[in-house]
Amino acid sequence: MHFGIDVHQSQIQFMNVQISQLQQENNAQKLQISQLQQDNNALKLQRSSHQEVQLLTGKIHVATLETTVNDVVGKNQLQHSGSTSFPIWGRKSCPAINGTEIVYTGITGGKHYSHSGSGTNTLCMPHDPDSLPSDFPTTTYVGHHAELYGAEFQFTYKNVAIDDDVPCAICKVTPATTTMMVPAKLTCPQNWTLQYHGYLGAGHYADHASEFICIDNDPEYFERSRQLNSDGLLIYPVIMGCGSLPCPKYKNAQYLPCAVCTF
């Protein structure tokens, strides 16, 4: 009878040992699971921090690019937000180019070809001049004054003939800030806008000095004064002489073109 009880107790003790082992294994697994969860949380935190760093870096990069773009745009707008003007010689209107508009039309004027004094620059005289007060000037030397005359072509080309009066116009360009006339070229430098091209004109080399101007390639005249010889500012085509200007590329006695460019 005692033998049966001892066997039963031995089985219970064995089972208790197994239960204890299972509990230990379970606790070990729980500990492992807890460690894995901690590792996983740390990895998530690391990934989150890395993503936040990447996101922050990306935002900083985008902000830097936006600042750079804004600076470039701002400088470009500042550089090209203004306007400039230029005369077109030999035409009654301005070039048909986007951003170019007419300010006024006029008559080309300047000093008389035979006069050594007065101004040497060429002027675009409006068709509707204003008058100064009748008491101007208060005093001056008798016969002491400058003189201004209209201009005449001294050559025949396309629509114009010798002694035709020379029209002109003042043109405004927006957006642009600079105008230049390029002698000996029919085109403009890179990034510049060609307003018109033509040929150089000036006074006769044996007459008194005048200004070099760029006459449009398709010149016009005033119908009312067709080939009426009144003299005044006489405009001839310009040729070049070899020497300090190298030949080649230049050619002796070559008529010279010109281009008017804006930027």
PDB file of C-alpha atoms in Angstrom:
ATOM      1  CA  MET A   1       0.000   0.000   0.000  1.00  0.00           C
ATOM      2  CA  HIS A   2       2.857   2.354   0.904  1.00  0.00           C
ATOM      3  CA  PHE A   3       4.647   1.265  -2.228  1.00  0.00           C
ATOM      4  CA  GLY A   4       1.759   2.601  -4.417  1.00  0.00           C
ATOM      5  CA  ILE A   5       1.798   5.953  -2.621  1.00  0.00           C
ATOM      6  CA  ASP A   6       5.548   6.313  -3.075  1.00  0.00           C
ATOM      7  CA  VAL A   7       5.203   5.682  -6.802  1.00  0.00           C
ATOM      8  CA  HIS A   8       2.477   8.300  -7.065  1.00  0.00           C
ATOM      9  CA  GLN A   9       4.548  10.837  -5.160  1.00  0.00           C
ATOM     10  CA  SER A  10       7.529  10.141  -7.390  1.00  0.00           C
ATOM     11  CA  GLN A  11       5.393  10.843 -10.442  1.00  0.00           C
ATOM     12  CA  ILE A  12       4.166  14.103  -8.890  1.00  0.00           C
ATOM     13  CA  GLN A  13       7.719  15.163  -8.106  1.00  0.00           C
ATOM     14  CA  PHE A  14       8.781  14.360 -11.685  1.00  0.00           C
ATOM     15  CA  MET A  15       5.883  16.359 -13.030  1.00  0.00           C
ATOM     16  CA  ASN A  16       6.762  19.252 -10.727  1.00  0.00           C
ATOM     17  CA  VAL A  17      10.316  19.161 -12.025  1.00  0.00           C
ATOM     18  CA  GLN A  18       9.007  19.246 -15.621  1.00  0.00           C
ATOM     19  CA  ILE A  19       6.660  22.110 -14.770  1.00  0.00           C
ATOM     20  CA  SER A  20       9.545  23.992 -13.173  1.00  0.00           C
ATOM     21  CA  GLN A  21      11.670  23.449 -16.279  1.00  0.00           C
ATOM     22  CA  LEU A  22       8.826  24.568 -18.515  1.00  0.00           C
ATOM     23  CA  GLN A  23       8.362  27.675 -16.400  1.00  0.00           C
ATOM     24  CA  GLN A  24      12.060  28.440 -16.630  1.00  0.00           C
ATOM     25  CA  GLU A  25      11.971  27.934 -20.389  1.00  0.00           C
ATOM     26  CA  ASN A  26       8.871  30.094 -20.595  1.00  0.00           C
ATOM     27  CA  ASN A  27      10.545  32.814 -18.543  1.00  0.00           C
ATOM     28  CA  ALA A  28      13.597  32.570 -20.771  1.00  0.00           C
ATOM     29  CA  GLN A  29      11.406  32.901 -23.869  1.00  0.00           C
ATOM     30  CA  LYS A  30       9.610  35.856 -22.310  1.00  0.00           C
ATOM     31  CA  LEU A  31      12.964  37.455 -21.567  1.00  0.00           C
ATOM     32  CA  GLN A  32      14.072  36.787 -25.143  1.00  0.00           C
ATOM     33  CA  ILE A  33      10.828  38.205 -26.487  1.00  0.00           C
ATOM     34  CA  SER A  34      11.248  41.270 -24.259  1.00  0.00           C
ATOM     35  CA  GLN A  35      14.809  41.725 -25.518  1.00  0.00           C
ATOM     36  CA  LEU A  36      13.627  41.384 -29.104  1.00  0.00           C
ATOM     37  CA  GLN A  37      10.915  43.964 -28.471  1.00  0.00           C
ATOM     38  CA  GLN A  38      13.481  46.320 -26.994  1.00  0.00           C
ATOM     39  CA  ASP A  39      15.787  45.751 -29.966  1.00  0.00           C
ATOM     40  CA  ASN A  40      12.863  46.307 -32.335  1.00  0.00           C
ATOM     41  CA  ASN A  41      11.860  49.511 -30.549  1.00  0.00           C
ATOM     42  CA  ALA A  42      15.463  50.710 -30.659  1.00  0.00           C
ATOM     43  CA  LEU A  43      15.616  49.907 -34.382  1.00  0.00           C
ATOM     44  CA  LYS A  44      12.357  51.751 -34.969  1.00  0.00           C
ATOM     45  CA  LEU A  45      13.693  54.719 -33.022  1.00  0.00           C
ATOM     46  CA  GLN A  46      16.935  54.599 -34.981  1.00  0.00           C
ATOM     47  CA  ARG A  47      15.065  54.391 -38.272  1.00  0.00           C
ATOM     48  CA  SER A  48      12.751  57.188 -37.183  1.00  0.00           C
ATOM     49  CA  SER A  49      15.709  59.363 -36.198  1.00  0.00           C
ATOM     50  CA  HIS A  50      17.448  58.559 -39.475  1.00  0.00           C
ATOM     51  CA  GLN A  51      14.318  59.414 -41.444  1.00  0.00           C
ATOM     52  CA  GLU A  52      13.892  62.621 -39.477  1.00  0.00           C
ATOM     53  CA  VAL A  53      17.508  63.529 -40.189  1.00  0.00           C
ATOM     54  CA  GLN A  54      17.005  62.736 -43.887  1.00  0.00           C
ATOM     55  CA  LEU A  55      13.778  64.740 -43.927  1.00  0.00           C
ATOM     56  CA  LEU A  56      15.434  67.660 -42.174  1.00  0.00           C
ATOM     57  CA  THR A  57      18.403  67.467 -44.524  1.00  0.00           C
ATOM     58  CA  GLY A  58      16.029  67.387 -47.488  1.00  0.00           C
ATOM     59  CA  LYS A  59      14.143  70.401 -46.176  1.00  0.00           C
ATOM     60  CA  ILE A  60      17.398  72.289 -45.689  1.00  0.00           C
ATOM     61  CA  HIS A  61      18.503  71.322 -49.221  1.00  0.00           C
ATOM     62  CA  VAL A  62      15.173  72.443 -50.699  1.00  0.00           C
ATOM     63  CA  ALA A  63      15.322  75.696 -48.737  1.00  0.00           C
ATOM     64  CA  THR A  64      18.862  76.285 -49.999  1.00  0.00           C
ATOM     65  CA  LEU A  65      17.786  75.623 -53.585  1.00  0.00           C
ATOM     66  CA  GLU A  66      14.796  77.934 -53.194  1.00  0.00           C
ATOM     67  CA  THR A  67      17.060  80.663 -51.831  1.00  0.00           C
ATOM     68  CA  THR A  68      19.471  80.188 -54.731  1.00  0.00           C
ATOM     69  CA  VAL A  69      16.664  80.222 -57.295  1.00  0.00           C
ATOM     70  CA  ASN A  70      15.103  83.293 -55.694  1.00  0.00           C
ATOM     71  CA  ASP A  71      18.459  85.049 -55.729  1.00  0.00           C
ATOM     72  CA  VAL A  72      18.969  84.227 -59.402  1.00  0.00           C
ATOM     73  CA  VAL A  73      15.413  85.250 -60.300  1.00  0.00           C
ATOM     74  CA  GLY A  74      15.732  88.409 -58.248  1.00  0.00           C
ATOM     75  CA  LYS A  75      19.010  89.378 -59.885  1.00  0.00           C
ATOM     76  CA  ASN A  76      17.586  88.550 -63.306  1.00  0.00           C
ATOM     77  CA  GLN A  77      14.451  90.596 -62.647  1.00  0.00           C
ATOM     78  CA  LEU A  78      16.559  93.453 -61.290  1.00  0.00           C
ATOM     79  CA  GLN A  79      18.835  93.291 -64.289  1.00  0.00           C
ATOM     80  CA  HIS A  80      15.970  93.145 -66.778  1.00  0.00           C
ATOM     81  CA  SER A  81      13.239  95.082 -65.014  1.00  0.00           C
ATOM     82  CA  GLY A  82      14.126  98.471 -66.485  1.00  0.00           C
ATOM     83  CA  SER A  83      13.924  99.947 -69.947  1.00  0.00           C
ATOM     84  CA  THR A  84      16.243 101.562 -72.443  1.00  0.00           C
ATOM     85  CA  SER A  85      15.784 103.669 -75.551  1.00  0.00           C
ATOM     86  CA  PHE A  86      17.559 104.128 -78.850  1.00  0.00           C
ATOM     87  CA  PRO A  87      17.128 106.080 -82.089  1.00  0.00           C
ATOM     88  CA  ILE A  88      16.499 104.321 -85.360  1.00  0.00           C
ATOM     89  CA  TRP A  89      17.869 106.333 -88.265  1.00  0.00           C
ATOM     90  CA  GLY A  90      16.224 106.274 -91.674  1.00  0.00           C
ATOM     91  CA  ARG A  91      12.875 104.885 -90.464  1.00  0.00           C
ATOM     92  CA  LYS A  92       9.553 106.412 -89.385  1.00  0.00           C
ATOM     93  CA  SER A  93       8.717 103.561 -87.010  1.00  0.00           C
ATOM     94  CA  CYS A  94      10.373 101.209 -84.537  1.00  0.00           C
ATOM     95  CA  PRO A  95      11.290  97.552 -85.106  1.00  0.00           C
ATOM     96  CA  ALA A  96       8.401  95.089 -84.824  1.00  0.00           C
ATOM     97  CA  ILE A  97       9.957  93.240 -81.896  1.00  0.00           C
ATOM     98  CA  ASN A  98       8.213  92.118 -78.707  1.00  0.00           C
ATOM     99  CA  GLY A  99       8.976  94.646 -75.972  1.00  0.00           C
ATOM    100  CA  THR A 100       9.908  97.476 -78.363  1.00  0.00           C
ATOM    101  CA  GLU A 101       7.553 100.440 -78.683  1.00  0.00           C
ATOM    102  CA  ILE A 102       7.698 103.855 -80.300  1.00  0.00           C
ATOM    103  CA  VAL A 103       8.247 106.970 -78.186  1.00  0.00           C
ATOM    104  CA  TYR A 104       8.056 109.515 -80.993  1.00  0.00           C
ATOM    105  CA  THR A 105       8.916 109.950 -84.656  1.00  0.00           C
ATOM    106  CA  GLY A 106      10.932 112.779 -86.096  1.00  0.00           C
ATOM    107  CA  ILE A 107      13.355 114.260 -88.587  1.00  0.00           C
ATOM    108  CA  THR A 108      17.070 113.542 -88.430  1.00  0.00           C
ATOM    109  CA  GLY A 109      19.007 116.706 -87.654  1.00  0.00           C
ATOM    110  CA  GLY A 110      22.522 117.918 -86.956  1.00  0.00           C
ATOM    111  CA  LYS A 111      25.157 120.478 -87.850  1.00  0.00           C
ATOM    112  CA  HIS A 112      25.601 121.834 -91.379  1.00  0.00           C
ATOM    113  CA  TYR A 113      28.215 119.832 -93.225  1.00  0.00           C
ATOM    114  CA  SER A 114      30.318 122.960 -93.883  1.00  0.00           C
ATOM    115  CA  HIS A 115      30.331 124.245 -90.313  1.00  0.00           C
ATOM    116  CA  SER A 116      33.271 123.519 -88.069  1.00  0.00           C
ATOM    117  CA  GLY A 117      31.345 124.310 -84.898  1.00  0.00           C
ATOM    118  CA  SER A 118      27.963 123.378 -83.390  1.00  0.00           C
ATOM    119  CA  GLY A 119      27.335 119.903 -82.008  1.00  0.00           C
ATOM    120  CA  THR A 120      28.660 116.799 -83.700  1.00  0.00           C
ATOM    121  CA  ASN A 121      25.958 114.446 -82.391  1.00  0.00           C
ATOM    122  CA  THR A 122      22.950 113.533 -84.516  1.00  0.00           C
ATOM    123  CA  LEU A 123      19.471 114.362 -83.176  1.00  0.00           C
ATOM    124  CA  CYS A 124      15.989 112.995 -83.822  1.00  0.00           C
ATOM    125  CA  MET A 125      13.925 116.203 -84.030  1.00  0.00           C
ATOM    126  CA  PRO A 126      10.174 115.843 -83.211  1.00  0.00           C
ATOM    127  CA  HIS A 127       7.608 116.860 -85.825  1.00  0.00           C
ATOM    128  CA  ASP A 128       5.843 119.166 -83.331  1.00  0.00           C
ATOM    129  CA  PRO A 129       8.465 121.414 -81.716  1.00  0.00           C
ATOM    130  CA  ASP A 130       7.633 123.669 -78.775  1.00  0.00           C
ATOM    131  CA  SER A 131       8.658 127.332 -78.568  1.00  0.00           C
ATOM    132  CA  LEU A 132      10.713 129.008 -75.878  1.00  0.00           C
ATOM    133  CA  PRO A 133       9.477 132.257 -74.277  1.00  0.00           C
ATOM    134  CA  SER A 134       9.727 135.261 -76.608  1.00  0.00           C
ATOM    135  CA  ASP A 135      12.224 136.998 -74.294  1.00  0.00           C
ATOM    136  CA  PHE A 136      14.776 134.180 -74.490  1.00  0.00           C
ATOM    137  CA  PRO A 137      17.687 134.819 -74.369  1.00  0.00           C
ATOM    138  CA  THR A 138      17.955 137.914 -72.209  1.00  0.00           C
ATOM    139  CA  THR A 139      21.359 138.794 -73.658  1.00  0.00           C
ATOM    140  CA  THR A 140      23.833 137.237 -76.101  1.00  0.00           C
ATOM    141  CA  TYR A 141      26.532 138.259 -78.511  1.00  0.00           C
ATOM    142  CA  VAL A 142      25.109 139.343 -81.841  1.00  0.00           C
ATOM    143  CA  GLY A 143      25.379 136.526 -84.359  1.00  0.00           C
ATOM    144  CA  HIS A 144      26.794 134.096 -81.802  1.00  0.00           C
ATOM    145  CA  HIS A 145      24.793 130.871 -81.840  1.00  0.00           C
ATOM    146  CA  ALA A 146      24.908 127.266 -82.892  1.00  0.00           C
ATOM    147  CA  GLU A 147      22.913 126.057 -85.891  1.00  0.00           C
ATOM    148  CA  LEU A 148      20.899 122.911 -86.549  1.00  0.00           C
ATOM    149  CA  TYR A 149      19.756 121.535 -89.908  1.00  0.00           C
ATOM    150  CA  GLY A 150      17.888 118.589 -91.270  1.00  0.00           C
ATOM    151  CA  ALA A 151      19.729 115.629 -92.755  1.00  0.00           C
ATOM    152  CA  GLU A 152      19.805 114.348 -96.321  1.00  0.00           C
ATOM    153  CA  PHE A 153      20.876 111.037 -97.794  1.00  0.00           C
ATOM    154  CA  GLN A 154      23.844 111.380-100.152  1.00  0.00           C
ATOM    155  CA  PHE A 155      23.410 107.996-101.794  1.00  0.00           C
ATOM    156  CA  THR A 156      20.736 105.894-103.466  1.00  0.00           C
ATOM    157  CA  TYR A 157      19.701 102.567-101.949  1.00  0.00           C
ATOM    158  CA  LYS A 158      16.412 100.642-102.080  1.00  0.00           C
ATOM    159  CA  ASN A 159      13.652 103.197-101.420  1.00  0.00           C
ATOM    160  CA  VAL A 160      15.797 106.308-100.979  1.00  0.00           C
ATOM    161  CA  ALA A 161      17.703 108.578-103.347  1.00  0.00           C
ATOM    162  CA  ILE A 162      20.248 111.371-103.080  1.00  0.00           C
ATOM    163  CA  ASP A 163      18.905 114.470-101.269  1.00  0.00           C
ATOM    164  CA  ASP A 164      15.962 112.632 -99.695  1.00  0.00           C
ATOM    165  CA  ASP A 165      15.367 113.853 -96.127  1.00  0.00           C
ATOM    166  CA  VAL A 166      16.119 111.328 -93.386  1.00  0.00           C
ATOM    167  CA  PRO A 167      13.357 110.234 -90.995  1.00  0.00           C
ATOM    168  CA  CYS A 168      13.990 108.852 -87.523  1.00  0.00           C
ATOM    169  CA  ALA A 169      12.193 107.490 -84.482  1.00  0.00           C
ATOM    170  CA  ILE A 170      12.977 107.069 -80.798  1.00  0.00           C
ATOM    171  CA  CYS A 171      12.203 103.570 -79.541  1.00  0.00           C
ATOM    172  CA  LYS A 172      11.792 102.188 -76.028  1.00  0.00           C
ATOM    173  CA  VAL A 173      12.597  98.588 -75.047  1.00  0.00           C
ATOM    174  CA  THR A 174      11.190  96.808 -71.969  1.00  0.00           C
ATOM    175  CA  PRO A 175      12.638  94.818 -70.278  1.00  0.00           C
ATOM    176  CA  ALA A 176      16.165  95.964 -71.058  1.00  0.00           C
ATOM    177  CA  THR A 177      18.699  98.295 -69.518  1.00  0.00           C
ATOM    178  CA  THR A 178      21.407  98.806 -72.125  1.00  0.00           C
ATOM    179  CA  THR A 179      21.653  99.792 -75.786  1.00  0.00           C
ATOM    180  CA  MET A 180      24.719  99.670 -77.979  1.00  0.00           C
ATOM    181  CA  MET A 181      25.555 100.105 -81.635  1.00  0.00           C
ATOM    182  CA  VAL A 182      27.998  97.512 -82.954  1.00  0.00           C
ATOM    183  CA  PRO A 183      29.919  98.718 -86.029  1.00  0.00           C
ATOM    184  CA  ALA A 184      30.959  96.306 -88.759  1.00  0.00           C
ATOM    185  CA  LYS A 185      28.410  93.676 -87.637  1.00  0.00           C
ATOM    186  CA  LEU A 186      24.943  92.618 -88.776  1.00  0.00           C
ATOM    187  CA  THR A 187      24.309  90.537 -85.653  1.00  0.00           C
ATOM    188  CA  CYS A 188      24.479  91.069 -81.892  1.00  0.00           C
ATOM    189  CA  PRO A 189      26.599  89.354 -79.233  1.00  0.00           C
ATOM    190  CA  GLN A 190      25.158  86.302 -77.489  1.00  0.00           C
ATOM    191  CA  ASN A 191      22.155  87.021 -75.229  1.00  0.00           C
ATOM    192  CA  TRP A 192      21.651  90.491 -76.780  1.00  0.00           C
ATOM    193  CA  THR A 193      18.548  91.315 -78.825  1.00  0.00           C
ATOM    194  CA  LEU A 194      18.936  92.660 -82.355  1.00  0.00           C
ATOM    195  CA  GLN A 195      16.703  95.714 -82.803  1.00  0.00           C
ATOM    196  CA  TYR A 196      17.806  96.495 -86.338  1.00  0.00           C
ATOM    197  CA  HIS A 197      20.816  96.315 -88.609  1.00  0.00           C
ATOM    198  CA  GLY A 198      21.956  98.424 -91.518  1.00  0.00           C
ATOM    199  CA  TYR A 199      24.990 100.400 -92.588  1.00  0.00           C
ATOM    200  CA  LEU A 200      27.193 103.047 -91.020  1.00  0.00           C
ATOM    201  CA  GLY A 201      26.614 106.634 -92.066  1.00  0.00           C
ATOM    202  CA  ALA A 202      28.495 109.883 -91.360  1.00  0.00           C
ATOM    203  CA  GLY A 203      29.560 113.145 -92.950  1.00  0.00           C
ATOM    204  CA  HIS A 204      31.946 113.363 -95.876  1.00  0.00           C
ATOM    205  CA  TYR A 205      35.520 112.664 -94.805  1.00  0.00           C
ATOM    206  CA  ALA A 206      36.673 116.074 -96.155  1.00  0.00           C
ATOM    207  CA  ASP A 207      33.869 117.995 -94.419  1.00  0.00           C
ATOM    208  CA  HIS A 208      33.791 118.895 -90.757  1.00  0.00           C
ATOM    209  CA  ALA A 209      33.359 116.113 -88.201  1.00  0.00           C
ATOM    210  CA  SER A 210      30.011 114.464 -87.547  1.00  0.00           C
ATOM    211  CA  GLU A 211      28.723 111.431 -85.697  1.00  0.00           C
ATOM    212  CA  PHE A 212      28.764 107.846 -86.944  1.00  0.00           C
ATOM    213  CA  ILE A 213      25.177 106.546 -86.964  1.00  0.00           C
ATOM    214  CA  CYS A 214      23.538 103.243 -87.880  1.00  0.00           C
ATOM    215  CA  ILE A 215      21.023 103.687 -90.713  1.00  0.00           C
ATOM    216  CA  ASP A 216      18.334 101.031 -91.035  1.00  0.00           C
ATOM    217  CA  ASN A 217      18.809  98.497 -93.818  1.00  0.00           C
ATOM    218  CA  ASP A 218      15.402  99.378 -95.299  1.00  0.00           C
ATOM    219  CA  PRO A 219      15.397 103.197 -95.194  1.00  0.00           C
ATOM    220  CA  GLU A 220      12.447 105.527 -95.810  1.00  0.00           C
ATOM    221  CA  TYR A 221      12.088 109.158 -96.908  1.00  0.00           C
ATOM    222  CA  PHE A 222       9.623 112.042 -96.542  1.00  0.00           C
ATOM    223  CA  GLU A 223       7.358 112.304 -99.577  1.00  0.00           C
ATOM    224  CA  ARG A 224       6.931 116.087 -99.345  1.00  0.00           C
ATOM    225  CA  SER A 225      10.626 116.772 -99.894  1.00  0.00           C
ATOM    226  CA  ARG A 226      11.623 114.075-102.345  1.00  0.00           C
ATOM    227  CA  GLN A 227      15.119 114.770-103.688  1.00  0.00           C
ATOM    228  CA  LEU A 228      14.892 118.467-102.773  1.00  0.00           C
ATOM    229  CA  ASN A 229      18.480 119.599-102.280  1.00  0.00           C
ATOM    230  CA  SER A 230      18.609 121.743 -99.137  1.00  0.00           C
ATOM    231  CA  ASP A 231      21.954 120.495 -97.839  1.00  0.00           C
ATOM    232  CA  GLY A 232      22.396 120.630 -94.047  1.00  0.00           C
ATOM    233  CA  LEU A 233      23.609 117.454 -92.344  1.00  0.00           C
ATOM    234  CA  LEU A 234      24.772 115.261 -95.220  1.00  0.00           C
ATOM    235  CA  ILE A 235      24.977 111.528 -94.580  1.00  0.00           C
ATOM    236  CA  TYR A 236      27.260 109.333 -96.641  1.00  0.00           C
ATOM    237  CA  PRO A 237      27.942 105.605 -96.374  1.00  0.00           C
ATOM    238  CA  VAL A 238      31.158 104.805 -94.522  1.00  0.00           C
ATOM    239  CA  ILE A 239      34.081 102.878 -95.980  1.00  0.00           C
ATOM    240  CA  MET A 240      37.168 101.758 -94.115  1.00  0.00           C
ATOM    241  CA  GLY A 241      40.861 102.042 -94.811  1.00  0.00           C
ATOM    242  CA  CYS A 242      43.403  99.354 -94.037  1.00  0.00           C
ATOM    243  CA  GLY A 243      46.226 100.036 -91.632  1.00  0.00           C
ATOM    244  CA  SER A 244      45.477 100.070 -87.919  1.00  0.00           C
ATOM    245  CA  LEU A 245      42.307  98.207 -88.882  1.00  0.00           C
ATOM    246  CA  PRO A 246      43.809  94.942 -90.143  1.00  0.00           C
ATOM    247  CA  CYS A 247      43.188  93.612 -93.631  1.00  0.00           C
ATOM    248  CA  PRO A 248      42.149  90.864 -93.564  1.00  0.00           C
ATOM    249  CA  LYS A 249      39.663  90.467 -91.797  1.00  0.00           C
ATOM    250  CA  TYR A 250      38.625  93.935 -92.992  1.00  0.00           C
ATOM    251  CA  LYS A 251      38.810  94.926 -96.648  1.00  0.00           C
ATOM    252  CA  ASN A 252      40.067  98.207 -97.984  1.00  0.00           C
ATOM    253  CA  ALA A 253      37.286 100.566 -99.172  1.00  0.00           C
ATOM    254  CA  GLN A 254      34.680  98.163 -97.779  1.00  0.00           C
ATOM    255  CA  TYR A 255      31.306  99.683 -96.869  1.00  0.00           C
ATOM    256  CA  LEU A 256      30.631  98.919 -93.242  1.00  0.00           C
ATOM    257  CA  PRO A 257      27.450  97.460 -91.743  1.00  0.00           C
ATOM    258  CA  CYS A 258      26.180  98.011 -88.210  1.00  0.00           C
ATOM    259  CA  ALA A 259      23.746  96.556 -85.696  1.00  0.00           C
ATOM    260  CA  VAL A 260      21.791  98.113 -82.814  1.00  0.00           C
ATOM    261  CA  CYS A 261      21.432  95.749 -79.866  1.00  0.00           C
ATOM    262  CA  THR A 262      19.674  95.830 -76.492  1.00  0.00           C
ATOM    263  CA  PHE A 263      20.094  93.817 -73.308  1.00  0.00           C
TER     264      PHE A 263
END
